[in-house]
């Protein structure tokens, strides 16, 4: 009986391309909120952090690419894998700049202090490895 329920549910929900679309839309839209904050408030504070770590300040402009351009590309399915890679790198750099000391910390509710950063980083990797699926602006027919 459990096998029949499982098989029936699997038949109803076996839509990997739709799942990829939902993942891309959720991930991209939620990350765009972070990009909107950068558009509203600028990246000056990121430039100051970079300077404190000995990096050139122009790298701060990469936040716009990683949190506005790349998520938009993921949403529409344009160069999805490279865009997802850019997001993963952006999150790694952001975490190293802002929250390095929180690697072993937990929040007041018991969550890992880097939970959000990890979700975005690994989400970017997952999208990079899965690709966009068939619901996309540009598909690579060789990989379909």
PDB file of C-alpha atoms in Angstrom:
ATOM      1  CA  UNK A   1       0.000   0.000   0.000  1.00  0.00           C
ATOM      2  CA  UNK A   2       2.787   2.444   0.857  1.00  0.00           C
ATOM      3  CA  UNK A   3       4.476   1.582  -2.399  1.00  0.00           C
ATOM      4  CA  UNK A   4       1.293   2.346  -4.342  1.00  0.00           C
ATOM      5  CA  UNK A   5       0.908   5.695  -2.566  1.00  0.00           C
ATOM      6  CA  UNK A   6       4.543   6.517  -3.222  1.00  0.00           C
ATOM      7  CA  UNK A   7       4.303   5.553  -6.892  1.00  0.00           C
ATOM      8  CA  UNK A   8       1.109   7.548  -7.368  1.00  0.00           C
ATOM      9  CA  UNK A   9       2.588  10.600  -5.692  1.00  0.00           C
ATOM     10  CA  UNK A  10       5.776  10.256  -7.744  1.00  0.00           C
ATOM     11  CA  UNK A  11       3.744  10.171 -10.976  1.00  0.00           C
ATOM     12  CA  UNK A  12       1.867  13.324  -9.964  1.00  0.00           C
ATOM     13  CA  UNK A  13       4.974  15.251  -8.935  1.00  0.00           C
ATOM     14  CA  UNK A  14       7.604  14.086 -11.426  1.00  0.00           C
ATOM     15  CA  UNK A  15       8.244  17.447 -13.093  1.00  0.00           C
ATOM     16  CA  UNK A  16      11.974  18.210 -12.717  1.00  0.00           C
ATOM     17  CA  UNK A  17      11.927  21.121 -15.163  1.00  0.00           C
ATOM     18  CA  UNK A  18       9.095  22.780 -13.259  1.00  0.00           C
ATOM     19  CA  UNK A  19      11.018  22.162 -10.025  1.00  0.00           C
ATOM     20  CA  UNK A  20      14.069  23.871 -11.521  1.00  0.00           C
ATOM     21  CA  UNK A  21      11.890  26.829 -12.498  1.00  0.00           C
ATOM     22  CA  UNK A  22      10.450  27.129  -8.970  1.00  0.00           C
ATOM     23  CA  UNK A  23      13.968  26.913  -7.512  1.00  0.00           C
ATOM     24  CA  UNK A  24      15.301  29.556  -9.919  1.00  0.00           C
ATOM     25  CA  UNK A  25      12.400  31.939  -9.309  1.00  0.00           C
ATOM     26  CA  UNK A  26      12.484  31.566  -5.518  1.00  0.00           C
ATOM     27  CA  UNK A  27      16.250  31.884  -5.300  1.00  0.00           C
ATOM     28  CA  UNK A  28      16.508  34.780  -7.758  1.00  0.00           C
ATOM     29  CA  UNK A  29      13.618  36.817  -6.362  1.00  0.00           C
ATOM     30  CA  UNK A  30      14.753  36.447  -2.748  1.00  0.00           C
ATOM     31  CA  UNK A  31      18.311  37.415  -3.645  1.00  0.00           C
ATOM     32  CA  UNK A  32      17.046  40.465  -5.537  1.00  0.00           C
ATOM     33  CA  UNK A  33      15.853  41.900  -2.205  1.00  0.00           C
ATOM     34  CA  UNK A  34      19.495  42.027  -1.140  1.00  0.00           C
ATOM     35  CA  UNK A  35      20.354  43.692  -4.431  1.00  0.00           C
ATOM     36  CA  UNK A  36      17.592  46.261  -3.948  1.00  0.00           C
ATOM     37  CA  UNK A  37      19.163  47.210  -0.624  1.00  0.00           C
ATOM     38  CA  UNK A  38      22.482  47.765  -2.392  1.00  0.00           C
ATOM     39  CA  UNK A  39      20.741  49.933  -4.998  1.00  0.00           C
ATOM     40  CA  UNK A  40      19.006  51.986  -2.295  1.00  0.00           C
ATOM     41  CA  UNK A  41      21.943  52.384   0.087  1.00  0.00           C
ATOM     42  CA  UNK A  42      24.976  51.888  -2.149  1.00  0.00           C
ATOM     43  CA  UNK A  43      28.060  49.760  -1.649  1.00  0.00           C
ATOM     44  CA  UNK A  44      30.200  52.281   0.237  1.00  0.00           C
ATOM     45  CA  UNK A  45      30.198  50.169   3.378  1.00  0.00           C
ATOM     46  CA  UNK A  46      31.451  47.192   1.333  1.00  0.00           C
ATOM     47  CA  UNK A  47      34.221  49.347  -0.155  1.00  0.00           C
ATOM     48  CA  UNK A  48      35.320  50.303   3.379  1.00  0.00           C
ATOM     49  CA  UNK A  49      35.450  46.622   4.398  1.00  0.00           C
ATOM     50  CA  UNK A  50      37.499  45.797   1.319  1.00  0.00           C
ATOM     51  CA  UNK A  51      39.936  48.610   2.065  1.00  0.00           C
ATOM     52  CA  UNK A  52      40.301  47.359   5.643  1.00  0.00           C
ATOM     53  CA  UNK A  53      41.263  43.954   4.261  1.00  0.00           C
ATOM     54  CA  UNK A  54      43.701  45.420   1.734  1.00  0.00           C
ATOM     55  CA  UNK A  55      41.557  44.962  -1.398  1.00  0.00           C
ATOM     56  CA  UNK A  56      40.761  47.643  -3.986  1.00  0.00           C
ATOM     57  CA  UNK A  57      37.412  49.362  -3.481  1.00  0.00           C
ATOM     58  CA  UNK A  58      36.186  48.803  -7.057  1.00  0.00           C
ATOM     59  CA  UNK A  59      35.504  45.169  -6.096  1.00  0.00           C
ATOM     60  CA  UNK A  60      32.505  46.458  -4.117  1.00  0.00           C
ATOM     61  CA  UNK A  61      30.722  47.026  -7.422  1.00  0.00           C
ATOM     62  CA  UNK A  62      30.676  43.249  -7.796  1.00  0.00           C
ATOM     63  CA  UNK A  63      27.843  43.220  -5.252  1.00  0.00           C
ATOM     64  CA  UNK A  64      25.590  44.683  -7.941  1.00  0.00           C
ATOM     65  CA  UNK A  65      26.576  41.918 -10.331  1.00  0.00           C
ATOM     66  CA  UNK A  66      26.134  39.180  -7.711  1.00  0.00           C
ATOM     67  CA  UNK A  67      22.912  40.490  -6.184  1.00  0.00           C
ATOM     68  CA  UNK A  68      21.117  42.225  -9.066  1.00  0.00           C
ATOM     69  CA  UNK A  69      22.395  41.115 -12.478  1.00  0.00           C
ATOM     70  CA  UNK A  70      23.046  37.418 -11.746  1.00  0.00           C
ATOM     71  CA  UNK A  71      19.714  36.834  -9.930  1.00  0.00           C
ATOM     72  CA  UNK A  72      17.859  38.490 -12.808  1.00  0.00           C
ATOM     73  CA  UNK A  73      19.696  36.200 -15.216  1.00  0.00           C
ATOM     74  CA  UNK A  74      18.724  33.168 -13.137  1.00  0.00           C
ATOM     75  CA  UNK A  75      15.078  34.248 -13.055  1.00  0.00           C
ATOM     76  CA  UNK A  76      14.830  34.527 -16.828  1.00  0.00           C
ATOM     77  CA  UNK A  77      17.146  31.596 -17.488  1.00  0.00           C
ATOM     78  CA  UNK A  78      19.854  33.508 -19.301  1.00  0.00           C
ATOM     79  CA  UNK A  79      23.319  31.963 -18.825  1.00  0.00           C
ATOM     80  CA  UNK A  80      21.965  30.309 -15.697  1.00  0.00           C
ATOM     81  CA  UNK A  81      24.993  28.230 -14.772  1.00  0.00           C
ATOM     82  CA  UNK A  82      27.549  31.078 -14.966  1.00  0.00           C
ATOM     83  CA  UNK A  83      25.135  33.385 -13.124  1.00  0.00           C
ATOM     84  CA  UNK A  84      24.719  30.823 -10.346  1.00  0.00           C
ATOM     85  CA  UNK A  85      28.500  30.470 -10.095  1.00  0.00           C
ATOM     86  CA  UNK A  86      28.820  34.264  -9.762  1.00  0.00           C
ATOM     87  CA  UNK A  87      26.279  34.222  -6.942  1.00  0.00           C
ATOM     88  CA  UNK A  88      28.132  31.447  -5.103  1.00  0.00           C
ATOM     89  CA  UNK A  89      31.421  33.361  -5.374  1.00  0.00           C
ATOM     90  CA  UNK A  90      29.688  36.592  -4.312  1.00  0.00           C
ATOM     91  CA  UNK A  91      28.292  34.874  -1.218  1.00  0.00           C
ATOM     92  CA  UNK A  92      31.653  33.347  -0.333  1.00  0.00           C
ATOM     93  CA  UNK A  93      33.357  36.753  -0.560  1.00  0.00           C
ATOM     94  CA  UNK A  94      30.562  38.479   1.370  1.00  0.00           C
ATOM     95  CA  UNK A  95      30.717  35.882   4.129  1.00  0.00           C
ATOM     96  CA  UNK A  96      34.498  36.154   4.401  1.00  0.00           C
ATOM     97  CA  UNK A  97      34.280  39.959   4.588  1.00  0.00           C
ATOM     98  CA  UNK A  98      31.378  40.322   6.981  1.00  0.00           C
ATOM     99  CA  UNK A  99      30.830  37.170   9.003  1.00  0.00           C
ATOM    100  CA  UNK A 100      34.079  35.246   9.291  1.00  0.00           C
ATOM    101  CA  UNK A 101      33.840  35.231  13.073  1.00  0.00           C
ATOM    102  CA  UNK A 102      30.373  33.679  13.017  1.00  0.00           C
ATOM    103  CA  UNK A 103      31.374  30.314  11.598  1.00  0.00           C
ATOM    104  CA  UNK A 104      30.914  28.537  14.930  1.00  0.00           C
ATOM    105  CA  UNK A 105      28.109  30.765  16.217  1.00  0.00           C
ATOM    106  CA  UNK A 106      24.416  30.114  16.624  1.00  0.00           C
ATOM    107  CA  UNK A 107      21.521  32.544  16.796  1.00  0.00           C
ATOM    108  CA  UNK A 108      19.182  33.029  19.750  1.00  0.00           C
ATOM    109  CA  UNK A 109      16.813  30.420  18.287  1.00  0.00           C
ATOM    110  CA  UNK A 110      19.568  27.846  17.812  1.00  0.00           C
ATOM    111  CA  UNK A 111      20.118  28.258  14.076  1.00  0.00           C
ATOM    112  CA  UNK A 112      23.584  28.444  12.593  1.00  0.00           C
ATOM    113  CA  UNK A 113      24.592  32.104  12.330  1.00  0.00           C
ATOM    114  CA  UNK A 114      25.610  31.585   8.685  1.00  0.00           C
ATOM    115  CA  UNK A 115      22.436  29.743   7.720  1.00  0.00           C
ATOM    116  CA  UNK A 116      21.225  32.317   5.198  1.00  0.00           C
ATOM    117  CA  UNK A 117      24.651  32.665   3.629  1.00  0.00           C
ATOM    118  CA  UNK A 118      24.968  28.882   3.372  1.00  0.00           C
ATOM    119  CA  UNK A 119      21.541  28.561   1.756  1.00  0.00           C
ATOM    120  CA  UNK A 120      22.417  31.147  -0.893  1.00  0.00           C
ATOM    121  CA  UNK A 121      25.911  29.737  -1.456  1.00  0.00           C
ATOM    122  CA  UNK A 122      24.798  26.122  -1.796  1.00  0.00           C
ATOM    123  CA  UNK A 123      21.644  27.160  -3.648  1.00  0.00           C
ATOM    124  CA  UNK A 124      23.872  28.848  -6.203  1.00  0.00           C
ATOM    125  CA  UNK A 125      25.922  25.677  -6.528  1.00  0.00           C
ATOM    126  CA  UNK A 126      22.786  23.534  -6.897  1.00  0.00           C
ATOM    127  CA  UNK A 127      21.439  25.763  -9.677  1.00  0.00           C
ATOM    128  CA  UNK A 128      24.853  25.750 -11.331  1.00  0.00           C
ATOM    129  CA  UNK A 129      24.927  21.934 -11.359  1.00  0.00           C
ATOM    130  CA  UNK A 130      21.239  21.448 -12.296  1.00  0.00           C
ATOM    131  CA  UNK A 131      21.011  24.118 -14.954  1.00  0.00           C
ATOM    132  CA  UNK A 132      17.910  26.030 -15.905  1.00  0.00           C
ATOM    133  CA  UNK A 133      15.739  23.239 -17.256  1.00  0.00           C
ATOM    134  CA  UNK A 134      13.451  23.683 -20.234  1.00  0.00           C
ATOM    135  CA  UNK A 135      11.615  26.790 -18.991  1.00  0.00           C
ATOM    136  CA  UNK A 136      14.281  29.312 -19.856  1.00  0.00           C
ATOM    137  CA  UNK A 137      15.146  32.092 -22.238  1.00  0.00           C
ATOM    138  CA  UNK A 138      18.140  30.325 -23.786  1.00  0.00           C
ATOM    139  CA  UNK A 139      18.684  26.579 -23.586  1.00  0.00           C
ATOM    140  CA  UNK A 140      21.717  24.521 -24.382  1.00  0.00           C
ATOM    141  CA  UNK A 141      20.192  21.842 -26.637  1.00  0.00           C
ATOM    142  CA  UNK A 142      23.215  19.585 -26.167  1.00  0.00           C
ATOM    143  CA  UNK A 143      22.445  19.282 -22.450  1.00  0.00           C
ATOM    144  CA  UNK A 144      18.695  18.764 -22.762  1.00  0.00           C
TER     145      UNK A 144
END
